[in-house]
PDB file of C-alpha atoms and ligand atoms in Angstrom:
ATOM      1  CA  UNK A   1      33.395 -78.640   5.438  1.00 76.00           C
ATOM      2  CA  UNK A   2      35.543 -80.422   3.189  1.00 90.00           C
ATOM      3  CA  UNK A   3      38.234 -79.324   1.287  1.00 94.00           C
ATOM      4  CA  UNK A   4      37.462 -76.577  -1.845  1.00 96.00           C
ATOM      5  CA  UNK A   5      37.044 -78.674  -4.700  1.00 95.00           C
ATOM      6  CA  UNK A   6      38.377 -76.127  -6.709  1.00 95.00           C
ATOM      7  CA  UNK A   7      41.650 -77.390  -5.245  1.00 93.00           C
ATOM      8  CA  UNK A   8      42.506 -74.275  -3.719  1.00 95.00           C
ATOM      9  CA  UNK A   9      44.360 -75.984  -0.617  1.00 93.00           C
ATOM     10  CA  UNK A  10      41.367 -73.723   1.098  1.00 96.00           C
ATOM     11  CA  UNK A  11      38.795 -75.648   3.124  1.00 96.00           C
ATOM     12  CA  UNK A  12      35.193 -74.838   1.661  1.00 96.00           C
ATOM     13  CA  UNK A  13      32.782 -73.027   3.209  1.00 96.00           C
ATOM     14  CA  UNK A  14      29.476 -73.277   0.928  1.00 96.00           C
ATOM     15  CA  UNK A  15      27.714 -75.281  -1.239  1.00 95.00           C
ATOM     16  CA  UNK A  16      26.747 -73.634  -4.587  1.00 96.00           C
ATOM     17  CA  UNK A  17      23.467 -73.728  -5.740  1.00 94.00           C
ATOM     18  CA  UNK A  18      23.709 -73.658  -9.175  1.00 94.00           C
ATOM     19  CA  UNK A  19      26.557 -76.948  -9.538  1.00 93.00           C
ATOM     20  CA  UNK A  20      26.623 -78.459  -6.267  1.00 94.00           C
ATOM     21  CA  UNK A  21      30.457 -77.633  -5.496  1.00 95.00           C
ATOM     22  CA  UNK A  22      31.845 -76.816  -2.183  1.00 97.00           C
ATOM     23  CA  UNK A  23      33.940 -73.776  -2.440  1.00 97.00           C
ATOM     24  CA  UNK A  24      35.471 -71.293  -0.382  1.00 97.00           C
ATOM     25  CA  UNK A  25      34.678 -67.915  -0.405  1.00 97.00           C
ATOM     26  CA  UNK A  26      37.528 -66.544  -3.112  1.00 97.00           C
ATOM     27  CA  UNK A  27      36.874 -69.537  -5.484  1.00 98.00           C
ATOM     28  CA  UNK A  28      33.143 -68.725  -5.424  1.00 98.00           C
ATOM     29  CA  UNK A  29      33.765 -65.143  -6.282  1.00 98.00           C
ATOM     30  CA  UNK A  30      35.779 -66.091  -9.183  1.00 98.00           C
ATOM     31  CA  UNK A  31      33.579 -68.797 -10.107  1.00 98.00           C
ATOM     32  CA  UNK A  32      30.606 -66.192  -9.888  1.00 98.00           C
ATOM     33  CA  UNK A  33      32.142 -63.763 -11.819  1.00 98.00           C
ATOM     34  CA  UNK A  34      33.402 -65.658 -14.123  1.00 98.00           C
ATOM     35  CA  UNK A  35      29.700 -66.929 -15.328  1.00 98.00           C
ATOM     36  CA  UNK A  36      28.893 -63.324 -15.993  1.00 98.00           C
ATOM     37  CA  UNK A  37      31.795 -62.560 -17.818  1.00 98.00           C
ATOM     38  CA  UNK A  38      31.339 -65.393 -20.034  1.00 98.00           C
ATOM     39  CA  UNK A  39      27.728 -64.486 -20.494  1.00 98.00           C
ATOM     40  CA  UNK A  40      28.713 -61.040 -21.277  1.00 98.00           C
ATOM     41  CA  UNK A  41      31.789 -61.833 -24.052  1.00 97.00           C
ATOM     42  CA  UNK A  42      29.673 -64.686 -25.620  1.00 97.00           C
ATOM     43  CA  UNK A  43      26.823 -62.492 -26.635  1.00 96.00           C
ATOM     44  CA  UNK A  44      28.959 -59.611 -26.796  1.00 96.00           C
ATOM     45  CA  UNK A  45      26.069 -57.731 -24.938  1.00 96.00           C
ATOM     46  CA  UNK A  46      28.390 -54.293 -24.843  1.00 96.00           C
ATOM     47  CA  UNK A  47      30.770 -52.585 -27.360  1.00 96.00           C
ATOM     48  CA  UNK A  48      33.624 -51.352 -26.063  1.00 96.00           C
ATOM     49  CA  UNK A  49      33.481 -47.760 -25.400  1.00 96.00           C
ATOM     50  CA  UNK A  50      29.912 -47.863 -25.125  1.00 97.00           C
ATOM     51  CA  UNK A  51      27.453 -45.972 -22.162  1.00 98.00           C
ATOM     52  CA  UNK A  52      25.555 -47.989 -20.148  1.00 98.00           C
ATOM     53  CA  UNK A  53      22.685 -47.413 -17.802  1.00 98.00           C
ATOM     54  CA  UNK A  54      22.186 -50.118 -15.067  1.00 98.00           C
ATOM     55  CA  UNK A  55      18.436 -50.476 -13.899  1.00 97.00           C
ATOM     56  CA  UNK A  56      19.070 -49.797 -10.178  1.00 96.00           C
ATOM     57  CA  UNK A  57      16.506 -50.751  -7.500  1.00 92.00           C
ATOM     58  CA  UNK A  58      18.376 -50.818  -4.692  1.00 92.00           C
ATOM     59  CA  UNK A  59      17.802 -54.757  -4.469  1.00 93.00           C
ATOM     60  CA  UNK A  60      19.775 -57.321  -4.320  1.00 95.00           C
ATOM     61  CA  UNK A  61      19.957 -58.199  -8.070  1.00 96.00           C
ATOM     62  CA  UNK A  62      20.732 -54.663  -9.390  1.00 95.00           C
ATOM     63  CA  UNK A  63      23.326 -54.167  -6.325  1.00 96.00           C
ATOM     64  CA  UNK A  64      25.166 -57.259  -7.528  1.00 97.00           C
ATOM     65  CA  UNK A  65      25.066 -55.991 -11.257  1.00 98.00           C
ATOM     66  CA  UNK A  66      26.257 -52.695 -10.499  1.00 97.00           C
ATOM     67  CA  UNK A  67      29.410 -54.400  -8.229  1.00 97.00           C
ATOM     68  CA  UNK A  68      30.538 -57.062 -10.741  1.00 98.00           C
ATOM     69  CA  UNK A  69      29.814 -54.721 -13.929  1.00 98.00           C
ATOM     70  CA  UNK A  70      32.275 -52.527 -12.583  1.00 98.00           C
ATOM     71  CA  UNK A  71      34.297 -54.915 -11.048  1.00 98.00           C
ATOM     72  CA  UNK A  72      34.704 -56.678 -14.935  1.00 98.00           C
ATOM     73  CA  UNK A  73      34.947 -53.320 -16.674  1.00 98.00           C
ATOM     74  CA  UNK A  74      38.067 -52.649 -14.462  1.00 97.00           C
ATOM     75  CA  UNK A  75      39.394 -56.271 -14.477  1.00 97.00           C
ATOM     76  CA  UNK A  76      38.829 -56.543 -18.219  1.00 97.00           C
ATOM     77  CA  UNK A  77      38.816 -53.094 -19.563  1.00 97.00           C
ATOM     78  CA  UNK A  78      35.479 -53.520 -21.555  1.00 97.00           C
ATOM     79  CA  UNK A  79      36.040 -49.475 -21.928  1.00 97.00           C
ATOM     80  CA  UNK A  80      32.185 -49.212 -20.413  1.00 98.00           C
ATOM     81  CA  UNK A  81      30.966 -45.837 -19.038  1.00 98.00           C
ATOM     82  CA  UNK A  82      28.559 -47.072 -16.111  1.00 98.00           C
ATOM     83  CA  UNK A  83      25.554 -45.143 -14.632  1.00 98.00           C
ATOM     84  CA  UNK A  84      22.776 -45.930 -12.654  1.00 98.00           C
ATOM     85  CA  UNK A  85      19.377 -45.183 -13.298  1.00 98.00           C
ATOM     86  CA  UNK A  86      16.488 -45.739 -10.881  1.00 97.00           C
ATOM     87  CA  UNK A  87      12.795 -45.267 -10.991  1.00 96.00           C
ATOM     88  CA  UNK A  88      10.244 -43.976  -8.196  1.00 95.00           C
ATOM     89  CA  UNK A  89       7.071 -45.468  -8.646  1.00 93.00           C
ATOM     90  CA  UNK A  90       5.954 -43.202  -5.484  1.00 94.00           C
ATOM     91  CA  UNK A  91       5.398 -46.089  -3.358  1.00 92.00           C
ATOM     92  CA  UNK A  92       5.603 -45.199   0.653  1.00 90.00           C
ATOM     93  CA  UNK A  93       7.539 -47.655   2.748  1.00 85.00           C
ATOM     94  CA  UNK A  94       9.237 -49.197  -0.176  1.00 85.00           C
ATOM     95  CA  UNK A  95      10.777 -47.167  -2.937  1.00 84.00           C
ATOM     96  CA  UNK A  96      11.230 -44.367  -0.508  1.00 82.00           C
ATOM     97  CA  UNK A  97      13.479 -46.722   1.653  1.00 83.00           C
ATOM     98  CA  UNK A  98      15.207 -48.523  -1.054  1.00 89.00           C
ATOM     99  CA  UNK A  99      16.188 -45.577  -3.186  1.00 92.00           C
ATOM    100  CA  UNK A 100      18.360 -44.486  -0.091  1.00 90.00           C
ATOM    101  CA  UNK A 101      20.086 -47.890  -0.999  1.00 92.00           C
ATOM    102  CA  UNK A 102      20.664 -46.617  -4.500  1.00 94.00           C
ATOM    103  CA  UNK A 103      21.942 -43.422  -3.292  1.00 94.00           C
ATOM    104  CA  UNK A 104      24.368 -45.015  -1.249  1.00 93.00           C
ATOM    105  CA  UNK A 105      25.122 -47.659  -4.050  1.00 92.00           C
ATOM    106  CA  UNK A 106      26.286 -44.562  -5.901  1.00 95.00           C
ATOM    107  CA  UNK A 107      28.432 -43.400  -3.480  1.00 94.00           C
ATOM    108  CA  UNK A 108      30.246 -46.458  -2.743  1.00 93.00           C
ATOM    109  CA  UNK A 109      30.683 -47.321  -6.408  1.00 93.00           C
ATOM    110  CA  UNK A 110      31.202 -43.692  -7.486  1.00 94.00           C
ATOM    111  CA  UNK A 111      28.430 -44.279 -10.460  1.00 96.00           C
ATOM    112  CA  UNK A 112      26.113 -41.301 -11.474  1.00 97.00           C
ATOM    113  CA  UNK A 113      22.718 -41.947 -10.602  1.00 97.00           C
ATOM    114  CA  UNK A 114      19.766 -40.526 -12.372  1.00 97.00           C
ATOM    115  CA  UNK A 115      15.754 -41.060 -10.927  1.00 96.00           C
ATOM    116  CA  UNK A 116      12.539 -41.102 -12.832  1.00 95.00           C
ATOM    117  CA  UNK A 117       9.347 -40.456 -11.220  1.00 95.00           C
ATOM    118  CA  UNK A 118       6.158 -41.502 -12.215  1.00 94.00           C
ATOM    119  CA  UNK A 119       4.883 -38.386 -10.447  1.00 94.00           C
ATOM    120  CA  UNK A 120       6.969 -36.511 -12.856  1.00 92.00           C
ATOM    121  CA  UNK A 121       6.365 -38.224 -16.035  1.00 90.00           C
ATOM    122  CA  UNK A 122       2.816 -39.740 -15.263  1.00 89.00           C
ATOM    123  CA  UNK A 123       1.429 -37.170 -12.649  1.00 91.00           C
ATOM    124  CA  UNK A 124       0.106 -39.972 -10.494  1.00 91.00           C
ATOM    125  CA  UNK A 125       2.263 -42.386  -7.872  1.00 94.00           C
ATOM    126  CA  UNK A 126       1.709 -45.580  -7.311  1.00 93.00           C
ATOM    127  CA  UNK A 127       0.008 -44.868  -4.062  1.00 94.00           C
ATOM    128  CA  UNK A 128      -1.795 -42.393  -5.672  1.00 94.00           C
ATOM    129  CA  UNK A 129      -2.968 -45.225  -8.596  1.00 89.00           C
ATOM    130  CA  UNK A 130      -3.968 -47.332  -5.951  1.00 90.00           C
ATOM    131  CA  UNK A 131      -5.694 -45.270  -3.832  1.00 92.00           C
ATOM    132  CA  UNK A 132      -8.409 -44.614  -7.007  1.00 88.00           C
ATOM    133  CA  UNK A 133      -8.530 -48.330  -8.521  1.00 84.00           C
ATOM    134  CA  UNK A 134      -8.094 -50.059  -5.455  1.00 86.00           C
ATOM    135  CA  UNK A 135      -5.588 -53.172  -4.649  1.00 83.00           C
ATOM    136  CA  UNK A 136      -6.036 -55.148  -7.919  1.00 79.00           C
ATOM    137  CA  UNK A 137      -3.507 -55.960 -11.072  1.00 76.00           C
ATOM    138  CA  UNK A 138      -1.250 -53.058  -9.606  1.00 82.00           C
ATOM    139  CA  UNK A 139       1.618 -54.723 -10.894  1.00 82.00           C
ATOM    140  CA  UNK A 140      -0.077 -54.170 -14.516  1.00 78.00           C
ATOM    141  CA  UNK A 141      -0.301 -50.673 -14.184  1.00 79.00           C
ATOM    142  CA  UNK A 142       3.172 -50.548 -12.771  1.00 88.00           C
ATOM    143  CA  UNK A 143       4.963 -52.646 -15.095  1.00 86.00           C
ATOM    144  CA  UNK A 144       3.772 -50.621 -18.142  1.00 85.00           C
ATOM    145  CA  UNK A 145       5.169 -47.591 -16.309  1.00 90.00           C
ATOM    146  CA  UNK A 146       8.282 -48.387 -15.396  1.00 91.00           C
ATOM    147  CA  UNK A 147       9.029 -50.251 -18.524  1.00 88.00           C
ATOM    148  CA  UNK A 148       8.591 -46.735 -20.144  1.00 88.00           C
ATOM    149  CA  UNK A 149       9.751 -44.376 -17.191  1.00 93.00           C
ATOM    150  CA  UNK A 150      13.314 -46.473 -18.185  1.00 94.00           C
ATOM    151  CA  UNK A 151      12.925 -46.096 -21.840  1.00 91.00           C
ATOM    152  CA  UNK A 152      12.747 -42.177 -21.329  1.00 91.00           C
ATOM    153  CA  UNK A 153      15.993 -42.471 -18.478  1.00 94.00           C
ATOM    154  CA  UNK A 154      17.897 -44.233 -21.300  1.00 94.00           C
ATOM    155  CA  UNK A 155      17.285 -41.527 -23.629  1.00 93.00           C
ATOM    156  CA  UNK A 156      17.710 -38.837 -21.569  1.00 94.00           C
ATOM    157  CA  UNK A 157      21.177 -39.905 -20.321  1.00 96.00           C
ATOM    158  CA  UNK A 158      21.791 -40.625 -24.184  1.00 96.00           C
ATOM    159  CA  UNK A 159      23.054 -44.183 -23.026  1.00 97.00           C
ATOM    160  CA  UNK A 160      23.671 -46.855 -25.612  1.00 96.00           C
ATOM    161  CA  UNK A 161      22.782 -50.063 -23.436  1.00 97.00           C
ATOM    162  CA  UNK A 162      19.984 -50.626 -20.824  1.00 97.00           C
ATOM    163  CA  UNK A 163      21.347 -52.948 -18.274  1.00 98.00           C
ATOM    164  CA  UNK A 164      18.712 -54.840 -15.963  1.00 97.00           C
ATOM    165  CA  UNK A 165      19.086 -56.900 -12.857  1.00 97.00           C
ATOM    166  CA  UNK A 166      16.955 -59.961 -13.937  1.00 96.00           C
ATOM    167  CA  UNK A 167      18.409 -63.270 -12.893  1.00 98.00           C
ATOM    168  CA  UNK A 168      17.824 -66.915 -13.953  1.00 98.00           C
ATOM    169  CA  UNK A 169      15.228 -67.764 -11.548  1.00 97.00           C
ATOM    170  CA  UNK A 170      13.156 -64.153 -12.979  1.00 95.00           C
ATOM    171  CA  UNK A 171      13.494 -65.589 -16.830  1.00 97.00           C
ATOM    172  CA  UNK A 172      12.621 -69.169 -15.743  1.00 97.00           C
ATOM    173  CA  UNK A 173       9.640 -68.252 -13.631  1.00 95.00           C
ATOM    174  CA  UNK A 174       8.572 -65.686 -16.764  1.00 94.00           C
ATOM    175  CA  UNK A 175       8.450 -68.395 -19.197  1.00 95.00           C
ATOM    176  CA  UNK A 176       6.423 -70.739 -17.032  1.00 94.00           C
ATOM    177  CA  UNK A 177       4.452 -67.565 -16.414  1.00 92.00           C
ATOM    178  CA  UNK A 178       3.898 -67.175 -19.973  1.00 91.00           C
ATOM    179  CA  UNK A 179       3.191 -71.022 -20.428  1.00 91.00           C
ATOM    180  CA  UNK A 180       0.504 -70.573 -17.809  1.00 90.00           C
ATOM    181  CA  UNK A 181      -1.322 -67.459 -19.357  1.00 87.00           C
ATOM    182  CA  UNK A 182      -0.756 -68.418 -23.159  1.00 87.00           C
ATOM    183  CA  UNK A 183       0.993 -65.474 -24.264  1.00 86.00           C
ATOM    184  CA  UNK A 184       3.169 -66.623 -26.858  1.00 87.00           C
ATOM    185  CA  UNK A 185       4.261 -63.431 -28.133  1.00 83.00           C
ATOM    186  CA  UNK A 186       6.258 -62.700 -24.641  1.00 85.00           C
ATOM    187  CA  UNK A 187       7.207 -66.339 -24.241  1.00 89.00           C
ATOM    188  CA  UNK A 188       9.048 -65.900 -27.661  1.00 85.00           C
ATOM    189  CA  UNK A 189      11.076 -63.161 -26.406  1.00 87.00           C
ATOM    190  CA  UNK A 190      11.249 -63.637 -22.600  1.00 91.00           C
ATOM    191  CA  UNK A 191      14.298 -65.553 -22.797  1.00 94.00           C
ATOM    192  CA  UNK A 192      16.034 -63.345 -25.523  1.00 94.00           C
ATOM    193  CA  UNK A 193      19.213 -61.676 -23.799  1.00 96.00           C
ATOM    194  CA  UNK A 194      19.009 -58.722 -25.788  1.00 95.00           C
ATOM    195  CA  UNK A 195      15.979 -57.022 -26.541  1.00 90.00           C
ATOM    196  CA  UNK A 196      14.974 -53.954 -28.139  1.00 78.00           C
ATOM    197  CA  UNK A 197      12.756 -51.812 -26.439  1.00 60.00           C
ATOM    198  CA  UNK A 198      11.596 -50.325 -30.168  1.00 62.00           C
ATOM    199  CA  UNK A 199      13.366 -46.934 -29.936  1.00 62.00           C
ATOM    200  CA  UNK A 200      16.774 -48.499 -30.369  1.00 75.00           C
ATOM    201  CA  UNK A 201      18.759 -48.819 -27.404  1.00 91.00           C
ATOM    202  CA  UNK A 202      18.875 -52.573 -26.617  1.00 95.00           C
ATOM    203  CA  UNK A 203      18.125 -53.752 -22.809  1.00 95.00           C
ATOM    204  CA  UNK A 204      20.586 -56.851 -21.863  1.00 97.00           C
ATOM    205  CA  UNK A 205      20.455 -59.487 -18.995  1.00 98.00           C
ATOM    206  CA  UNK A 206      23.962 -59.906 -17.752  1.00 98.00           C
ATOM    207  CA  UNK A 207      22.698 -62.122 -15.048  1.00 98.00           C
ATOM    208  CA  UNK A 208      20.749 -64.300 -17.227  1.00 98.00           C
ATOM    209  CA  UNK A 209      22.144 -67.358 -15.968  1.00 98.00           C
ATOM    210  CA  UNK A 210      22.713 -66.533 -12.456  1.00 98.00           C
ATOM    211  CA  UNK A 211      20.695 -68.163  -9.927  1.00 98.00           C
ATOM    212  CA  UNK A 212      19.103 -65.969  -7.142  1.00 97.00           C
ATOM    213  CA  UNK A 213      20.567 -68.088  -4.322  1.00 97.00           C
ATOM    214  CA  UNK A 214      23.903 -67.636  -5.552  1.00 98.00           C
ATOM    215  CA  UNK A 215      23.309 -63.452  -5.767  1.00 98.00           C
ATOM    216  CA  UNK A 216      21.876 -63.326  -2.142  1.00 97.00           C
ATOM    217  CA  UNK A 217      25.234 -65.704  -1.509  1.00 97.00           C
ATOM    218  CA  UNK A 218      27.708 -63.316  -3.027  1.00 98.00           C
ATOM    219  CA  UNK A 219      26.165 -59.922  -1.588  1.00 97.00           C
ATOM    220  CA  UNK A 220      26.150 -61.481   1.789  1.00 97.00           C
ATOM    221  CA  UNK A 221      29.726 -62.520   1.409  1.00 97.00           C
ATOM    222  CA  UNK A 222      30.301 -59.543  -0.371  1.00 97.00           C
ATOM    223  CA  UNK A 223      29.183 -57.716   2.296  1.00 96.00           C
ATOM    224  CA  UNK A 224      27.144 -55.521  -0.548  1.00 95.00           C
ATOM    225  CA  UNK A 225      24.522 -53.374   0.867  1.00 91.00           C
ATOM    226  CA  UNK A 226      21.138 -53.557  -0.386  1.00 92.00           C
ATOM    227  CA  UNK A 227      17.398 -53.343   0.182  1.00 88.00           C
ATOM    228  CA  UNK A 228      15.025 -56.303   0.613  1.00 85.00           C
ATOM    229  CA  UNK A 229      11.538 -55.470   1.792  1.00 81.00           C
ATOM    230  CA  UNK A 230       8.971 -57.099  -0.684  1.00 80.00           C
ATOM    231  CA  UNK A 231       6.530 -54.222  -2.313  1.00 84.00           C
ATOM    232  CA  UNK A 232       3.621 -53.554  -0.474  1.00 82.00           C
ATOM    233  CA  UNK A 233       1.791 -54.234  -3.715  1.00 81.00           C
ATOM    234  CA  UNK A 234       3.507 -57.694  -4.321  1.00 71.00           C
ATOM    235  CA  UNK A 235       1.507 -60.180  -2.865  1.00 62.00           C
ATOM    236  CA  UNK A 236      -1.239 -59.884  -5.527  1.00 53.00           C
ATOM    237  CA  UNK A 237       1.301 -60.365  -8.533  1.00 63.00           C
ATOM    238  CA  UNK A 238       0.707 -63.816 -10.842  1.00 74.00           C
ATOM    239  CA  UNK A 239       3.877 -64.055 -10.812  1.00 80.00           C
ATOM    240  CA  UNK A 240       4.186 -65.103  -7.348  1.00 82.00           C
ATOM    241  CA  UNK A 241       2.388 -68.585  -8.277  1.00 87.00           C
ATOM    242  CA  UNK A 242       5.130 -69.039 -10.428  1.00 90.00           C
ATOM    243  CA  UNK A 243       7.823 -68.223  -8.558  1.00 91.00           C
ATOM    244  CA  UNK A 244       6.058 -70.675  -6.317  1.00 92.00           C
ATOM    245  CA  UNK A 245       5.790 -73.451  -8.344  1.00 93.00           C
ATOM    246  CA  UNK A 246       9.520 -73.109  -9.445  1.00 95.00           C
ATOM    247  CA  UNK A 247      10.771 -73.041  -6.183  1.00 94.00           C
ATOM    248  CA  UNK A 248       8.987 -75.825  -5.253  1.00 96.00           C
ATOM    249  CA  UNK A 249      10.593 -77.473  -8.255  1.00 95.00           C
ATOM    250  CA  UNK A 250      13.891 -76.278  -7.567  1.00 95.00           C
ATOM    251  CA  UNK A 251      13.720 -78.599  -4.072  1.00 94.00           C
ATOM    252  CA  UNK A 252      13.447 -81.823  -6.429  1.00 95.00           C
ATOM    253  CA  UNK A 253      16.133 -80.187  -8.632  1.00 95.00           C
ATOM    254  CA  UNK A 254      18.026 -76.874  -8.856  1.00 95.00           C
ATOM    255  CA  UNK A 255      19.045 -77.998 -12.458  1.00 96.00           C
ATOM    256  CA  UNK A 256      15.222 -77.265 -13.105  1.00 97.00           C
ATOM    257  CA  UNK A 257      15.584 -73.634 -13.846  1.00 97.00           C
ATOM    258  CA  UNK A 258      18.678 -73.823 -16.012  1.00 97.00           C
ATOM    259  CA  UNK A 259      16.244 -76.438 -18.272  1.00 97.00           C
ATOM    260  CA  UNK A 260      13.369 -73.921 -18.073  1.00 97.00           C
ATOM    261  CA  UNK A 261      15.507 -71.453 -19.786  1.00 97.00           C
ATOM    262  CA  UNK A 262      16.974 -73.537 -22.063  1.00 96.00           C
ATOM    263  CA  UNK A 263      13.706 -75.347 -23.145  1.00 95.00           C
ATOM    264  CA  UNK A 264      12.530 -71.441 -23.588  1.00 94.00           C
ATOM    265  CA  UNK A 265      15.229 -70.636 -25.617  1.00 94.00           C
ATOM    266  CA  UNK A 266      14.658 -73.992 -28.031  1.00 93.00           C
ATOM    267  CA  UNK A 267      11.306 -73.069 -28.612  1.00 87.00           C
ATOM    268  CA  UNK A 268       9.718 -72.338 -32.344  1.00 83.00           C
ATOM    269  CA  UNK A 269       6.362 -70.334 -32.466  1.00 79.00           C
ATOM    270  CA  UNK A 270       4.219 -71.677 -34.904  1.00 79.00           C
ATOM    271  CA  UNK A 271       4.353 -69.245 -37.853  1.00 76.00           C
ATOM    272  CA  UNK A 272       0.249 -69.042 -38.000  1.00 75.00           C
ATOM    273  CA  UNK A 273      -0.003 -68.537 -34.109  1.00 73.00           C
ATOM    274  CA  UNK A 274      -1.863 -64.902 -33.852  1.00 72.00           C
ATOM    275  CA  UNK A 275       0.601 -62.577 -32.898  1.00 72.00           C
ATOM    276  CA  UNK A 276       0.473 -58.851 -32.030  1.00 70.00           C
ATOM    277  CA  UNK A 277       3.051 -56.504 -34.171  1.00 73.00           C
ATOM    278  CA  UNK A 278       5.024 -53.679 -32.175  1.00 73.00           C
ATOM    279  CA  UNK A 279       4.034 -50.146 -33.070  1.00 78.00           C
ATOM    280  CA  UNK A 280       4.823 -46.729 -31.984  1.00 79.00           C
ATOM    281  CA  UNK A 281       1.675 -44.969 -29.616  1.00 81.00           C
ATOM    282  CA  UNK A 282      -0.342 -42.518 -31.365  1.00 85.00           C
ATOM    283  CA  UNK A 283      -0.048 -40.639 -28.492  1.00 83.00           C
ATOM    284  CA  UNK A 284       3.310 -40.682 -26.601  1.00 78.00           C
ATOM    285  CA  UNK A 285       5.612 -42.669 -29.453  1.00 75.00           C
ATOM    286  CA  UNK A 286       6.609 -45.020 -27.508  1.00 73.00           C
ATOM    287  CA  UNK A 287       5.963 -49.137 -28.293  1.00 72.00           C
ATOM    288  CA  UNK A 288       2.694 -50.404 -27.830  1.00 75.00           C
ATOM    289  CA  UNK A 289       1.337 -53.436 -29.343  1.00 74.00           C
ATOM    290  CA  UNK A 290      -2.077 -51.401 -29.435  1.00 79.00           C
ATOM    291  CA  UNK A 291      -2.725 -48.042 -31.112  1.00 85.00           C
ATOM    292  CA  UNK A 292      -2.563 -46.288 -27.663  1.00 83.00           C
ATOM    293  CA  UNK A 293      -0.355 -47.991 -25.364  1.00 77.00           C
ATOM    294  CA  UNK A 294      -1.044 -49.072 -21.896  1.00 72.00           C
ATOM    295  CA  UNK A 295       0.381 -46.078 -20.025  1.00 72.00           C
ATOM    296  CA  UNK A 296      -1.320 -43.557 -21.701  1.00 77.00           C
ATOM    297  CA  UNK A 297      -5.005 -45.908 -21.789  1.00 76.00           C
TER     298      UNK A 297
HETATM  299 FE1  SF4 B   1       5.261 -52.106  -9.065  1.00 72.66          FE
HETATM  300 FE2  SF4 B   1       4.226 -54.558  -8.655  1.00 72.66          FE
HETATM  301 FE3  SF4 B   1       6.878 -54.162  -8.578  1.00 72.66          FE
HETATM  302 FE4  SF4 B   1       5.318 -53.166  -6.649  1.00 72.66          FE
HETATM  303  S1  SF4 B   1       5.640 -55.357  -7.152  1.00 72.66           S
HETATM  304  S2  SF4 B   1       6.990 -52.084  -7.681  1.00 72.66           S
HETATM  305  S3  SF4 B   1       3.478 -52.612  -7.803  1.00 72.66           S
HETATM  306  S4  SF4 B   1       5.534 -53.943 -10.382  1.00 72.66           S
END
């Protein structure tokens, strides 16, 4: 390998992803870092002081945001009071498994850790869902849970910020995703880095501009422990055809995903496109675009 071209007298050792440059290990960590620091300060996602819950699935994504959030609120003192919430869908094989990585995650960053269930909250886990409607839009059913189950978390541990794990290559492949299915009322906020979830405490994307190569990079060198088994539900997710169409695109050019967001960001929804206005759920209170929202139809 040749030298680190961040002229650390070091020789290199990888290739990043994202730019291209050979680094060694330390100049990659700060170079990593770095990125989400600057994301962070130039939207000023946090104030200082503030509590924030970090989405924690035991993955790879959330076990890199819970390392360098509290790595950045030490080095920087952004004065943050970090906890980790989790949600068990009740999936066997999966969430079982990777909540022991959250558990541990706790332990090793010495983070409180709250879980949701949707057996708690819903009565029914995911197994159980399946089970009665068989192995079709899953994903649906789960998404509009979990969205929720964290909504109630936040609340519950009276936190002022909702934290997730989603990365570049997650907010690139949703706008394509939304591109694809013609929903312009997610693809005008998919690429927001703040959003409200309509009861007032904000979720923000830290690692909006991180690419997933680079995270599975840095928790290798890291030496982070995490979970990676795919969800026995997966496979039948729309999203997979476009994560599979950005990867493929990614070969030709990893700049690709960086111009996905950005061309998401630049867009303008036509004012007289037919868009659906957020409301509270007759039922439960929470947000819902219908009069009953999709957890409780
Ligand atoms: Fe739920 Fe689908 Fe994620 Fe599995 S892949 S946890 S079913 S949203």
């Amino acid at each position: 390998m040749p030298p680190c071209s961040a002229q650390c007298g070091k020789n290199a050792i990888l290739k990043r992803p994202k730019t291209g440059d050979t680094l060694c290990k330390e100049c990659f960590f700060e170079a990593f870092e770095n990125e989400i620091h600057f994301t962070i300060t130039r939207a000023k996602l946090f104030k200082p002081g503030s509590k924030v819950a970090i989405a924690a699935s035991g993955g790879k994504d959330s076990t890199v945001l819970a390392y360098v959030m509290k790595l950045l609120n030490e080095k920087y003192d952004y004065k943050l009071d970090l906890v980790l919430l989790s949600i068990d869908e009740g999936i066997t094989g999966y969430r079982d498994d990777s909540l022991d990585t959250v558990k541990q995650n706790r332990d090793d960053y010495g983070m409180p850790l709250k879980i949701m269930s949707y057996k708690d909250l819903y009565g029914w886990t995911m197994d159980e869902i399946v089970a009665e409607i068989g192995r079709k839009n899953n994903c649906t059913f789960c998404g509009v849970f979990r969205r929720q189950a964290l909504d109630r978390g936040a609340a519950l541990l009276n936190v002022d910020y909702l934290a997730t794990g989603h990365n570049a290559d997650d907010i690139a492949e949703t706008v394509l995703m939304n591109i694809l299915r013609g929903d312009l009322a997610r693809l005008s906020r998919c690429t927001s880095i703040i959003t409200d979830s309509g009861d007032g405490i904000p979720r923000v994307k830290p690692l909006k501009y991180t690419y997933e190569k680079e995270i599975v990079m840095y928790a290798y060198f890291r030496k982070l422990v995490y979970f990676s088994t795919e969800c026995v539900f997966a496979p039948n997710a729309y999203r997979g055809h476009a994560r599979v169409l950005l990867k493929d695109l990614e070969k030709i050019d990893p700049a690709v995903i960086m111009n996905i967001i950005q061309s998401g960001e630049s867009l303008k929804i036509n004012e007289n496109a037919n868009m659906p206005t957020l409301q509270k759920c007759t039922r439960c209170g929470y947000v819902s675009s219908q009069d009953v929202c999709k957890a409780c139809e």
